[in-house]
Amino acid sequence: MSDALLSTLLGILGPRGLLTEPSEIAPFVTDFRDRRTGTALAVALPATVEEAAATVRAVTGAGLPVFPQGGNTGLCYGAVPRRGVVIALRRLNRMREADAGSGLLSVDAGMTLTEVHAAAEALGLQFPLHLGAEGTAQIGGLISTNAGGTAVFRYGAMRDLVAGVEVVLADGQVFSDMKGLRKDNTGYPLSQLFCGAEGTLGLVTGAVLRLHPRMNARAHAWLALDTPEAALEAGARIRAAFGTTVEALELIDRNEALYVLAHVPGNRLPFDTAPAYSLMVEIAGNGSDSALSGQLEEVLAGIFEDGLVRDAIIAQNEKQGAEIWHFRHSVTEANKLNGIGVVLDTSVRPSAIPGFIAAADAVTAERFPEAERCIVCHMADGNVHYIVMFPFEAWARFPDAEAKEIEVEEAIHDVAARFGGSFSAEHGIGRKLTSEMARLVDPLKIEMMQRLRLAFDPEGLMNPGALLPR
Amino acid sequence: MSDALLSTLLGILGPRGLLTEPSEIAPFVTDFRDRRTGTALAVALPATVEEAAATVRAVTGAGLPVFPQGGNTGLCYGAVPRRGVVIALRRLNRMREADAGSGLLSVDAGMTLTEVHAAAEALGLQFPLHLGAEGTAQIGGLISTNAGGTAVFRYGAMRDLVAGVEVVLADGQVFSDMKGLRKDNTGYPLSQLFCGAEGTLGLVTGAVLRLHPRMNARAHAWLALDTPEAALEAGARIRAAFGTTVEALELIDRNEALYVLAHVPGNRLPFDTAPAYSLMVEIAGNGSDSALSGQLEEVLAGIFEDGLVRDAIIAQNEKQGAEIWHFRHSVTEANKLNGIGVVLDTSVRPSAIPGFIAAADAVTAERFPEAERCIVCHMADGNVHYIVMFPFEAWARFPDAEAKEIEVEEAIHDVAARFGGSFSAEHGIGRKLTSEMARLVDPLKIEMMQRLRLAFDPEGLMNPGALLPR
């Protein structure tokens, strides 16, 4: 049967659109960190929506599963296939339409985030989602994982930035919701349903993206604080003063600052010693940089007077602003060089951040005494990347590293759950966290999702094994 | 069987919670404009979620339909029942929890929008959804219709302002997603699915609402323009200059301005003659009113120089600002006094507004020569309330007024469809527009919605007849 299918696929896709050699397939069946490897009969590289639809129809028609893949930059193995056909969209990567007057960009799902940024800028607008893998990550994957980033509290996550999608359903029909309307109440929000569905409801082939005005003025500050409570209060004051123009409120702890200083050249601390907590602030609005910085200085003066802040600096020019964010963006590299960090993607309500951190610290101290904790937190949206950091030597001594990783994850996920939080804020579920779905998510919610999934894909052939527990 | 059911319901709800007398039921079976009347066996007024759940279970268990009702302020008869039990939530109206630090308010679905505004203000925050019926409209109804308003392009519609919901499903199970997390990727966005579902997927009993910082500075302007194209370009310039702090960009045409002047006392025009198009602008940010007004003046000067604007005034104080918005908010009353206006709830991409208006004008002139058109448009989100306004005498001469209304609606809906738009932007579908759903919406989308609906409510007992064509 698989020979017949391959010959059908070859007819649909042509030789450039179908990979079957093990060496060609290899990069598509392993995640980019080389942690998990799957198998696939073939990799389909459709160049048009019609080819994508015909491919899905042929594969599911043969009773085999489809594994959609974007830039393969996911952290949760959501794109690692198992005995079916991978459909990767790198050849479906054209911009379809730019509508500057409406602030909309219609794109193929295979465009990278960086390409979308450039297209938005060419229109004098911005697409406000940013993340580390933006040069490789594709729009379809970002939609399917409902990607987040540092500006979610201002602009929303991917789901909020998508005006509509085009999707190939399990039976090969193409659902197109590409009108790009801001207000449309003709029924259920199907497009939003595909955002974060990790390919289990269909293969996203296109999208209309919402662009935002560009900001022409910026101010940056770095606050030194003693506690998460103080950071929270300072953040609330800044938001009350600046309203919707707050662009970033990023919190890191002392350990994280020390790792950056130790491992990533070109970073320096603007304070004598590393503060217990650093809150990095960006305001982006209109007018002039200096006016915005002046306003920020005023607000910080008030926070200072009330004893919330130990120290603070405001960037006096673009270079100093860039230095703050270079420091912040060095954390991933620093952590990799520092040890084995088990990075949690937990989120709680912002008001619960201090309690969550204290409780997680207690668990870490008791159960993982070899480890330090460090924290990278998108504070305004409650997304705390609590990181349990093991020295390389300690990690090497664990007989089963994967079991240890799971042990850490479960322990901290339990703390998040106790504080009403989530164990998956922005990295997705993939194939890594489906057992946590079964363990921690309300069984009624799981049941409703299963029913919904079967309504769209009765045979369960779209990315089986991802997102939902079996 | 209905006697047994009523006695069960009496046991669940007590005598205060169950209405069965025709005179008591009457207000619940007719829409507030008295245009359509249905029938109901009884009206249930649960005071707790448990009572609501037991009521749904009892009614659907008896094979009868449930008709959820909020403030009964809808324009599309979505809450008009037919041979089942109405569940109205006016007694389920408590605030559950205020979390100022997280900007969240947890409420019963029976709270009114005005009550929510007050609760948000008590926390020093705002809930940014505003509409005419806010004193009566309830949160559950606003969620179920995904209500909009004038600030959608800044803050989003109801779906964007809801962090999670609590819903009684058709079988009486309670789905609760009240964590209130900004980032949570543990599966499909079920809560968002209930927003705009018009009760067809379940009865919304509670919600966590997202609050926003309050703005302490405002600037208002009224621009006089010759064409929608000029209004669009002026709006784009204002958004480019002010970014996310633009609060309202409301467009009305000359006829609408003349109706307000003729019928609603206390309104005056700041120009010598009524302009072809008026664009009313509100900027809301932080800092001082005067600084914001100064910035607005600068931006308008540039627009003026380029010949886009015929005339413009900037409010010099709060009173002048209030006058602009009093004028804008007088349109509904003015239209009622002026004639019979068939109000369309059409939306197109903003860039398509000029073309849509021109094409709709051509259709109106040809097919409804007795009528004038007037326009009330939330410009930045493309929501054009195109209104075909008949003199009372002309309307009285139509042998079948309802048929004429449908004729007008279909004619203008067809124009919207031609421009890639929607016939239902913010008023919902209800029982009024289900035939338009069948006529104008992609059959595949209808089929997907039907499947989704059956996945949650296999017997179709939740608000049958609303939203989806049968």
mmCIF file with all atom_site columns, N, CA, C and O in Angstrom, chain A residues 99 102 154 159 179 183-186 188 192 200 241 244 286 347 349 351 422 424 426 451 455, chain B residues 99 102 149 154 159 179 183-185 188 192 200 241 244 286 347 349 351 422 424 426 451 455:
data_model
loop_
_atom_site.group_PDB
_atom_site.id
_atom_site.type_symbol
_atom_site.label_atom_id
_atom_site.label_alt_id
_atom_site.label_comp_id
_atom_site.label_asym_id
_atom_site.label_entity_id
_atom_site.label_seq_id
_atom_site.pdbx_PDB_ins_code
_atom_site.Cartn_x
_atom_site.Cartn_y
_atom_site.Cartn_z
_atom_site.occupancy
_atom_site.B_iso_or_equiv
_atom_site.pdbx_formal_charge
_atom_site.auth_seq_id
_atom_site.auth_comp_id
_atom_site.auth_asym_id
_atom_site.auth_atom_id
_atom_site.pdbx_PDB_model_num
ATOM 1   N N  . ASP A 1 99  ? -2.314  44.651 2.762  1.00 0.00 ? 99  ASP A N  1
ATOM 2   C CA . ASP A 1 99  ? -3.389  45.640 2.815  1.00 0.00 ? 99  ASP A CA 1
ATOM 3   C C  . ASP A 1 99  ? -3.046  46.619 3.938  1.00 0.00 ? 99  ASP A C  1
ATOM 4   O O  . ASP A 1 99  ? -3.483  46.478 5.076  1.00 0.00 ? 99  ASP A O  1
ATOM 5   N N  . SER A 1 102 ? -5.812  48.455 5.877  1.00 0.00 ? 102 SER A N  1
ATOM 6   C CA . SER A 1 102 ? -6.535  47.659 6.866  1.00 0.00 ? 102 SER A CA 1
ATOM 7   C C  . SER A 1 102 ? -5.601  47.061 7.909  1.00 0.00 ? 102 SER A C  1
ATOM 8   O O  . SER A 1 102 ? -6.051  46.413 8.851  1.00 0.00 ? 102 SER A O  1
ATOM 9   N N  . ARG A 1 154 ? 0.622   43.179 25.858 1.00 0.00 ? 154 ARG A N  1
ATOM 10  C CA . ARG A 1 154 ? 0.257   44.364 25.077 1.00 0.00 ? 154 ARG A CA 1
ATOM 11  C C  . ARG A 1 154 ? -0.487  44.011 23.792 1.00 0.00 ? 154 ARG A C  1
ATOM 12  O O  . ARG A 1 154 ? -1.510  44.603 23.479 1.00 0.00 ? 154 ARG A O  1
ATOM 13  N N  . ARG A 1 159 ? -2.730  33.816 18.608 1.00 0.00 ? 159 ARG A N  1
ATOM 14  C CA . ARG A 1 159 ? -4.179  33.712 18.375 1.00 0.00 ? 159 ARG A CA 1
ATOM 15  C C  . ARG A 1 159 ? -4.817  35.089 18.232 1.00 0.00 ? 159 ARG A C  1
ATOM 16  O O  . ARG A 1 159 ? -5.756  35.270 17.468 1.00 0.00 ? 159 ARG A O  1
ATOM 17  N N  . LYS A 1 179 ? -10.968 36.389 5.093  1.00 0.00 ? 179 LYS A N  1
ATOM 18  C CA . LYS A 1 179 ? -11.526 37.720 4.837  1.00 0.00 ? 179 LYS A CA 1
ATOM 19  C C  . LYS A 1 179 ? -10.770 38.811 5.588  1.00 0.00 ? 179 LYS A C  1
ATOM 20  O O  . LYS A 1 179 ? -10.717 39.953 5.157  1.00 0.00 ? 179 LYS A O  1
ATOM 21  N N  . LYS A 1 183 ? -14.333 42.456 12.870 1.00 0.00 ? 183 LYS A N  1
ATOM 22  C CA . LYS A 1 183 ? -15.601 42.125 13.511 1.00 0.00 ? 183 LYS A CA 1
ATOM 23  C C  . LYS A 1 183 ? -16.396 41.234 12.578 1.00 0.00 ? 183 LYS A C  1
ATOM 24  O O  . LYS A 1 183 ? -16.784 41.662 11.497 1.00 0.00 ? 183 LYS A O  1
ATOM 25  N N  . ASP A 1 184 ? -16.639 40.018 12.991 1.00 0.00 ? 184 ASP A N  1
ATOM 26  C CA . ASP A 1 184 ? -17.436 39.103 12.179 1.00 0.00 ? 184 ASP A CA 1
ATOM 27  C C  . ASP A 1 184 ? -18.063 38.082 13.112 1.00 0.00 ? 184 ASP A C  1
ATOM 28  O O  . ASP A 1 184 ? -17.374 37.216 13.629 1.00 0.00 ? 184 ASP A O  1
ATOM 29  N N  . ASN A 1 185 ? -19.358 38.229 13.334 1.00 0.00 ? 185 ASN A N  1
ATOM 30  C CA . ASN A 1 185 ? -20.029 37.319 14.262 1.00 0.00 ? 185 ASN A CA 1
ATOM 31  C C  . ASN A 1 185 ? -20.888 36.288 13.560 1.00 0.00 ? 185 ASN A C  1
ATOM 32  O O  . ASN A 1 185 ? -21.911 35.862 14.086 1.00 0.00 ? 185 ASN A O  1
ATOM 33  N N  . THR A 1 186 ? -20.458 35.847 12.384 1.00 0.00 ? 186 THR A N  1
ATOM 34  C CA . THR A 1 186 ? -21.224 34.810 11.690 1.00 0.00 ? 186 THR A CA 1
ATOM 35  C C  . THR A 1 186 ? -20.787 33.430 12.168 1.00 0.00 ? 186 THR A C  1
ATOM 36  O O  . THR A 1 186 ? -20.256 32.632 11.409 1.00 0.00 ? 186 THR A O  1
ATOM 37  N N  . TYR A 1 188 ? -19.285 30.418 15.149 1.00 0.00 ? 188 TYR A N  1
ATOM 38  C CA . TYR A 1 188 ? -18.181 30.102 16.055 1.00 0.00 ? 188 TYR A CA 1
ATOM 39  C C  . TYR A 1 188 ? -16.841 30.571 15.486 1.00 0.00 ? 188 TYR A C  1
ATOM 40  O O  . TYR A 1 188 ? -16.643 30.555 14.265 1.00 0.00 ? 188 TYR A O  1
ATOM 41  N N  . GLN A 1 192 ? -9.821  30.764 15.280 1.00 0.00 ? 192 GLN A N  1
ATOM 42  C CA . GLN A 1 192 ? -9.099  30.786 16.550 1.00 0.00 ? 192 GLN A CA 1
ATOM 43  C C  . GLN A 1 192 ? -8.882  29.397 17.114 1.00 0.00 ? 192 GLN A C  1
ATOM 44  O O  . GLN A 1 192 ? -7.941  29.148 17.861 1.00 0.00 ? 192 GLN A O  1
ATOM 45  N N  . THR A 1 200 ? -3.703  19.187 15.160 1.00 0.00 ? 200 THR A N  1
ATOM 46  C CA . THR A 1 200 ? -4.619  18.057 15.386 1.00 0.00 ? 200 THR A CA 1
ATOM 47  C C  . THR A 1 200 ? -5.989  18.268 14.763 1.00 0.00 ? 200 THR A C  1
ATOM 48  O O  . THR A 1 200 ? -6.791  17.340 14.717 1.00 0.00 ? 200 THR A O  1
ATOM 49  N N  . ALA A 1 241 ? 0.529   54.172 35.116 1.00 0.00 ? 241 ALA A N  1
ATOM 50  C CA . ALA A 1 241 ? 0.984   55.463 34.600 1.00 0.00 ? 241 ALA A CA 1
ATOM 51  C C  . ALA A 1 241 ? 1.039   55.490 33.068 1.00 0.00 ? 241 ALA A C  1
ATOM 52  O O  . ALA A 1 241 ? 0.727   56.501 32.452 1.00 0.00 ? 241 ALA A O  1
ATOM 53  N N  . THR A 1 244 ? -1.564  51.524 27.953 1.00 0.00 ? 244 THR A N  1
ATOM 54  C CA . THR A 1 244 ? -1.307  50.537 26.911 1.00 0.00 ? 244 THR A CA 1
ATOM 55  C C  . THR A 1 244 ? 0.041   50.698 26.231 1.00 0.00 ? 244 THR A C  1
ATOM 56  O O  . THR A 1 244 ? 0.337   49.956 25.300 1.00 0.00 ? 244 THR A O  1
ATOM 57  N N  . ASN A 1 286 ? 4.521   57.099 21.246 1.00 0.00 ? 286 ASN A N  1
ATOM 58  C CA . ASN A 1 286 ? 4.758   58.082 20.206 1.00 0.00 ? 286 ASN A CA 1
ATOM 59  C C  . ASN A 1 286 ? 5.222   59.376 20.826 1.00 0.00 ? 286 ASN A C  1
ATOM 60  O O  . ASN A 1 286 ? 5.112   59.574 22.024 1.00 0.00 ? 286 ASN A O  1
ATOM 61  N N  . SER A 1 347 ? 2.659   29.263 34.132 1.00 0.00 ? 347 SER A N  1
ATOM 62  C CA . SER A 1 347 ? 2.057   30.585 34.257 1.00 0.00 ? 347 SER A CA 1
ATOM 63  C C  . SER A 1 347 ? 1.047   30.573 35.394 1.00 0.00 ? 347 SER A C  1
ATOM 64  O O  . SER A 1 347 ? 0.416   29.558 35.671 1.00 0.00 ? 347 SER A O  1
ATOM 65  N N  . ARG A 1 349 ? -1.621  33.657 37.636 1.00 0.00 ? 349 ARG A N  1
ATOM 66  C CA . ARG A 1 349 ? -2.035  35.054 37.605 1.00 0.00 ? 349 ARG A CA 1
ATOM 67  C C  . ARG A 1 349 ? -0.884  35.906 38.138 1.00 0.00 ? 349 ARG A C  1
ATOM 68  O O  . ARG A 1 349 ? -0.200  35.494 39.088 1.00 0.00 ? 349 ARG A O  1
ATOM 69  N N  . SER A 1 351 ? -0.771  38.237 40.197 1.00 0.00 ? 351 SER A N  1
ATOM 70  C CA . SER A 1 351 ? -0.819  38.431 41.655 1.00 0.00 ? 351 SER A CA 1
ATOM 71  C C  . SER A 1 351 ? -0.316  37.206 42.409 1.00 0.00 ? 351 SER A C  1
ATOM 72  O O  . SER A 1 351 ? 0.030   37.298 43.588 1.00 0.00 ? 351 SER A O  1
ATOM 73  N N  . SER A 1 422 ? -0.914  27.198 35.152 1.00 0.00 ? 422 SER A N  1
ATOM 74  C CA . SER A 1 422 ? -0.811  26.258 34.038 1.00 0.00 ? 422 SER A CA 1
ATOM 75  C C  . SER A 1 422 ? 0.631   25.777 33.904 1.00 0.00 ? 422 SER A C  1
ATOM 76  O O  . SER A 1 422 ? 1.571   26.501 34.211 1.00 0.00 ? 422 SER A O  1
ATOM 77  N N  . SER A 1 424 ? 1.753   24.904 30.945 1.00 0.00 ? 424 SER A N  1
ATOM 78  C CA . SER A 1 424 ? 2.125   25.147 29.554 1.00 0.00 ? 424 SER A CA 1
ATOM 79  C C  . SER A 1 424 ? 1.605   26.508 29.133 1.00 0.00 ? 424 SER A C  1
ATOM 80  O O  . SER A 1 424 ? 0.444   26.654 28.762 1.00 0.00 ? 424 SER A O  1
ATOM 81  N N  . GLU A 1 426 ? 3.391   28.955 26.920 1.00 0.00 ? 426 GLU A N  1
ATOM 82  C CA . GLU A 1 426 ? 3.659   29.402 25.547 1.00 0.00 ? 426 GLU A CA 1
ATOM 83  C C  . GLU A 1 426 ? 4.474   28.433 24.713 1.00 0.00 ? 426 GLU A C  1
ATOM 84  O O  . GLU A 1 426 ? 4.681   28.666 23.536 1.00 0.00 ? 426 GLU A O  1
ATOM 85  N N  . ARG A 1 451 ? -13.917 15.264 21.958 1.00 0.00 ? 451 ARG A N  1
ATOM 86  C CA . ARG A 1 451 ? -15.136 15.265 21.142 1.00 0.00 ? 451 ARG A CA 1
ATOM 87  C C  . ARG A 1 451 ? -15.004 16.251 19.983 1.00 0.00 ? 451 ARG A C  1
ATOM 88  O O  . ARG A 1 451 ? -15.381 15.969 18.852 1.00 0.00 ? 451 ARG A O  1
ATOM 89  N N  . ALA A 1 455 ? -14.944 15.545 15.932 1.00 0.00 ? 455 ALA A N  1
ATOM 90  C CA . ALA A 1 455 ? -15.892 16.203 15.033 1.00 0.00 ? 455 ALA A CA 1
ATOM 91  C C  . ALA A 1 455 ? -15.203 16.666 13.755 1.00 0.00 ? 455 ALA A C  1
ATOM 92  O O  . ALA A 1 455 ? -15.805 16.715 12.691 1.00 0.00 ? 455 ALA A O  1
ATOM 93  N N  . ASP B 1 99  ? -9.338  40.809 41.479 1.00 0.00 ? 99  ASP B N  1
ATOM 94  C CA . ASP B 1 99  ? -7.894  40.603 41.577 1.00 0.00 ? 99  ASP B CA 1
ATOM 95  C C  . ASP B 1 99  ? -7.226  41.776 40.849 1.00 0.00 ? 99  ASP B C  1
ATOM 96  O O  . ASP B 1 99  ? -6.896  41.692 39.663 1.00 0.00 ? 99  ASP B O  1
ATOM 97  N N  . SER B 1 102 ? -3.798  41.365 39.175 1.00 0.00 ? 102 SER B N  1
ATOM 98  C CA . SER B 1 102 ? -3.777  40.640 37.902 1.00 0.00 ? 102 SER B CA 1
ATOM 99  C C  . SER B 1 102 ? -4.679  41.291 36.869 1.00 0.00 ? 102 SER B C  1
ATOM 100 O O  . SER B 1 102 ? -4.735  40.831 35.724 1.00 0.00 ? 102 SER B O  1
ATOM 101 N N  . GLY B 1 149 ? -18.829 47.251 20.011 1.00 0.00 ? 149 GLY B N  1
ATOM 102 C CA . GLY B 1 149 ? -18.835 48.630 20.492 1.00 0.00 ? 149 GLY B CA 1
ATOM 103 C C  . GLY B 1 149 ? -17.812 49.461 19.749 1.00 0.00 ? 149 GLY B C  1
ATOM 104 O O  . GLY B 1 149 ? -17.312 49.061 18.693 1.00 0.00 ? 149 GLY B O  1
ATOM 105 N N  . ARG B 1 154 ? -9.157  48.907 19.619 1.00 0.00 ? 154 ARG B N  1
ATOM 106 C CA . ARG B 1 154 ? -8.133  49.107 20.647 1.00 0.00 ? 154 ARG B CA 1
ATOM 107 C C  . ARG B 1 154 ? -8.088  47.970 21.659 1.00 0.00 ? 154 ARG B C  1
ATOM 108 O O  . ARG B 1 154 ? -7.017  47.473 21.996 1.00 0.00 ? 154 ARG B O  1
ATOM 109 N N  . ARG B 1 159 ? -14.979 38.713 23.239 1.00 0.00 ? 159 ARG B N  1
ATOM 110 C CA . ARG B 1 159 ? -14.151 37.498 23.235 1.00 0.00 ? 159 ARG B CA 1
ATOM 111 C C  . ARG B 1 159 ? -12.723 37.790 23.678 1.00 0.00 ? 159 ARG B C  1
ATOM 112 O O  . ARG B 1 159 ? -12.093 36.965 24.336 1.00 0.00 ? 159 ARG B O  1
ATOM 113 N N  . LYS B 1 179 ? -9.577  30.101 35.650 1.00 0.00 ? 179 LYS B N  1
ATOM 114 C CA . LYS B 1 179 ? -8.255  30.397 36.205 1.00 0.00 ? 179 LYS B CA 1
ATOM 115 C C  . LYS B 1 179 ? -7.819  31.830 35.916 1.00 0.00 ? 179 LYS B C  1
ATOM 116 O O  . LYS B 1 179 ? -7.059  32.408 36.671 1.00 0.00 ? 179 LYS B O  1
ATOM 117 N N  . LYS B 1 183 ? -1.791  33.468 29.618 1.00 0.00 ? 183 LYS B N  1
ATOM 118 C CA . LYS B 1 183 ? -1.115  32.515 28.737 1.00 0.00 ? 183 LYS B CA 1
ATOM 119 C C  . LYS B 1 183 ? -1.392  31.114 29.253 1.00 0.00 ? 183 LYS B C  1
ATOM 120 O O  . LYS B 1 183 ? -0.952  30.765 30.351 1.00 0.00 ? 183 LYS B O  1
ATOM 121 N N  . ASP B 1 184 ? -2.090  30.339 28.472 1.00 0.00 ? 184 ASP B N  1
ATOM 122 C CA . ASP B 1 184 ? -2.361  28.960 28.866 1.00 0.00 ? 184 ASP B CA 1
ATOM 123 C C  . ASP B 1 184 ? -2.583  28.155 27.598 1.00 0.00 ? 184 ASP B C  1
ATOM 124 O O  . ASP B 1 184 ? -3.616  28.298 26.939 1.00 0.00 ? 184 ASP B O  1
ATOM 125 N N  . ASN B 1 185 ? -1.621  27.333 27.236 1.00 0.00 ? 185 ASN B N  1
ATOM 126 C CA . ASN B 1 185 ? -1.728  26.574 25.997 1.00 0.00 ? 185 ASN B CA 1
ATOM 127 C C  . ASN B 1 185 ? -2.034  25.103 26.234 1.00 0.00 ? 185 ASN B C  1
ATOM 128 O O  . ASN B 1 185 ? -1.612  24.243 25.475 1.00 0.00 ? 185 ASN B O  1
ATOM 129 N N  . TYR B 1 188 ? -7.275  23.293 23.236 1.00 0.00 ? 188 TYR B N  1
ATOM 130 C CA . TYR B 1 188 ? -8.094  24.192 22.434 1.00 0.00 ? 188 TYR B CA 1
ATOM 131 C C  . TYR B 1 188 ? -8.689  25.305 23.300 1.00 0.00 ? 188 TYR B C  1
ATOM 132 O O  . TYR B 1 188 ? -8.989  25.080 24.473 1.00 0.00 ? 188 TYR B O  1
ATOM 133 N N  . GLN B 1 192 ? -13.127 30.604 24.532 1.00 0.00 ? 192 GLN B N  1
ATOM 134 C CA . GLN B 1 192 ? -13.390 31.534 23.444 1.00 0.00 ? 192 GLN B CA 1
ATOM 135 C C  . GLN B 1 192 ? -14.489 31.038 22.516 1.00 0.00 ? 192 GLN B C  1
ATOM 136 O O  . GLN B 1 192 ? -15.189 31.820 21.892 1.00 0.00 ? 192 GLN B O  1
ATOM 137 N N  . THR B 1 200 ? -25.768 28.280 22.067 1.00 0.00 ? 200 THR B N  1
ATOM 138 C CA . THR B 1 200 ? -25.984 26.997 21.396 1.00 0.00 ? 200 THR B CA 1
ATOM 139 C C  . THR B 1 200 ? -25.022 25.908 21.855 1.00 0.00 ? 200 THR B C  1
ATOM 140 O O  . THR B 1 200 ? -25.219 24.740 21.537 1.00 0.00 ? 200 THR B O  1
ATOM 141 N N  . ALA B 1 241 ? 0.388   58.125 14.092 1.00 0.00 ? 241 ALA B N  1
ATOM 142 C CA . ALA B 1 241 ? 0.989   59.082 15.024 1.00 0.00 ? 241 ALA B CA 1
ATOM 143 C C  . ALA B 1 241 ? 0.761   58.685 16.480 1.00 0.00 ? 241 ALA B C  1
ATOM 144 O O  . ALA B 1 241 ? 1.627   58.889 17.324 1.00 0.00 ? 241 ALA B O  1
ATOM 145 N N  . THR B 1 244 ? -1.210  52.866 19.792 1.00 0.00 ? 244 THR B N  1
ATOM 146 C CA . THR B 1 244 ? -2.259  52.167 20.527 1.00 0.00 ? 244 THR B CA 1
ATOM 147 C C  . THR B 1 244 ? -3.109  53.074 21.395 1.00 0.00 ? 244 THR B C  1
ATOM 148 O O  . THR B 1 244 ? -3.976  52.585 22.101 1.00 0.00 ? 244 THR B O  1
ATOM 149 N N  . ASN B 1 286 ? -1.912  58.767 28.615 1.00 0.00 ? 286 ASN B N  1
ATOM 150 C CA . ASN B 1 286 ? -1.485  59.217 29.926 1.00 0.00 ? 286 ASN B CA 1
ATOM 151 C C  . ASN B 1 286 ? -0.734  60.519 29.785 1.00 0.00 ? 286 ASN B C  1
ATOM 152 O O  . ASN B 1 286 ? -0.368  60.919 28.698 1.00 0.00 ? 286 ASN B O  1
ATOM 153 N N  . SER B 1 347 ? -19.754 44.594 7.969  1.00 0.00 ? 347 SER B N  1
ATOM 154 C CA . SER B 1 347 ? -18.349 44.974 8.162  1.00 0.00 ? 347 SER B CA 1
ATOM 155 C C  . SER B 1 347 ? -17.549 44.551 6.941  1.00 0.00 ? 347 SER B C  1
ATOM 156 O O  . SER B 1 347 ? -17.860 43.549 6.295  1.00 0.00 ? 347 SER B O  1
ATOM 157 N N  . ARG B 1 349 ? -13.197 45.033 5.364  1.00 0.00 ? 349 ARG B N  1
ATOM 158 C CA . ARG B 1 349 ? -11.881 45.549 5.738  1.00 0.00 ? 349 ARG B CA 1
ATOM 159 C C  . ARG B 1 349 ? -11.925 47.076 5.655  1.00 0.00 ? 349 ARG B C  1
ATOM 160 O O  . ARG B 1 349 ? -12.548 47.621 4.740  1.00 0.00 ? 349 ARG B O  1
ATOM 161 N N  . SER B 1 351 ? -9.972  49.155 4.405  1.00 0.00 ? 351 SER B N  1
ATOM 162 C CA . SER B 1 351 ? -9.599  49.669 3.083  1.00 0.00 ? 351 SER B CA 1
ATOM 163 C C  . SER B 1 351 ? -10.736 49.536 2.076  1.00 0.00 ? 351 SER B C  1
ATOM 164 O O  . SER B 1 351 ? -10.736 50.208 1.047  1.00 0.00 ? 351 SER B O  1
ATOM 165 N N  . SER B 1 422 ? -18.836 41.002 5.916  1.00 0.00 ? 422 SER B N  1
ATOM 166 C CA . SER B 1 422 ? -19.761 40.194 6.711  1.00 0.00 ? 422 SER B CA 1
ATOM 167 C C  . SER B 1 422 ? -21.068 40.945 6.897  1.00 0.00 ? 422 SER B C  1
ATOM 168 O O  . SER B 1 422 ? -21.086 42.173 6.946  1.00 0.00 ? 422 SER B O  1
ATOM 169 N N  . SER B 1 424 ? -22.854 40.397 9.583  1.00 0.00 ? 424 SER B N  1
ATOM 170 C CA . SER B 1 424 ? -23.106 40.400 11.021 1.00 0.00 ? 424 SER B CA 1
ATOM 171 C C  . SER B 1 424 ? -21.805 40.693 11.750 1.00 0.00 ? 424 SER B C  1
ATOM 172 O O  . SER B 1 424 ? -21.000 39.800 11.985 1.00 0.00 ? 424 SER B O  1
ATOM 173 N N  . GLU B 1 426 ? -21.456 42.839 14.797 1.00 0.00 ? 426 GLU B N  1
ATOM 174 C CA . GLU B 1 426 ? -21.476 42.898 16.261 1.00 0.00 ? 426 GLU B CA 1
ATOM 175 C C  . GLU B 1 426 ? -22.851 42.697 16.878 1.00 0.00 ? 426 GLU B C  1
ATOM 176 O O  . GLU B 1 426 ? -22.974 42.646 18.095 1.00 0.00 ? 426 GLU B O  1
ATOM 177 N N  . ARG B 1 451 ? -21.145 20.283 13.078 1.00 0.00 ? 451 ARG B N  1
ATOM 178 C CA . ARG B 1 451 ? -20.455 19.136 13.687 1.00 0.00 ? 451 ARG B CA 1
ATOM 179 C C  . ARG B 1 451 ? -19.966 19.482 15.082 1.00 0.00 ? 451 ARG B C  1
ATOM 180 O O  . ARG B 1 451 ? -20.087 18.703 16.024 1.00 0.00 ? 451 ARG B O  1
ATOM 181 N N  . ALA B 1 455 ? -21.082 17.911 18.725 1.00 0.00 ? 455 ALA B N  1
ATOM 182 C CA . ALA B 1 455 ? -20.097 17.322 19.631 1.00 0.00 ? 455 ALA B CA 1
ATOM 183 C C  . ALA B 1 455 ? -20.391 17.743 21.077 1.00 0.00 ? 455 ALA B C  1
ATOM 184 O O  . ALA B 1 455 ? -20.104 17.003 22.017 1.00 0.00 ? 455 ALA B O  1
#
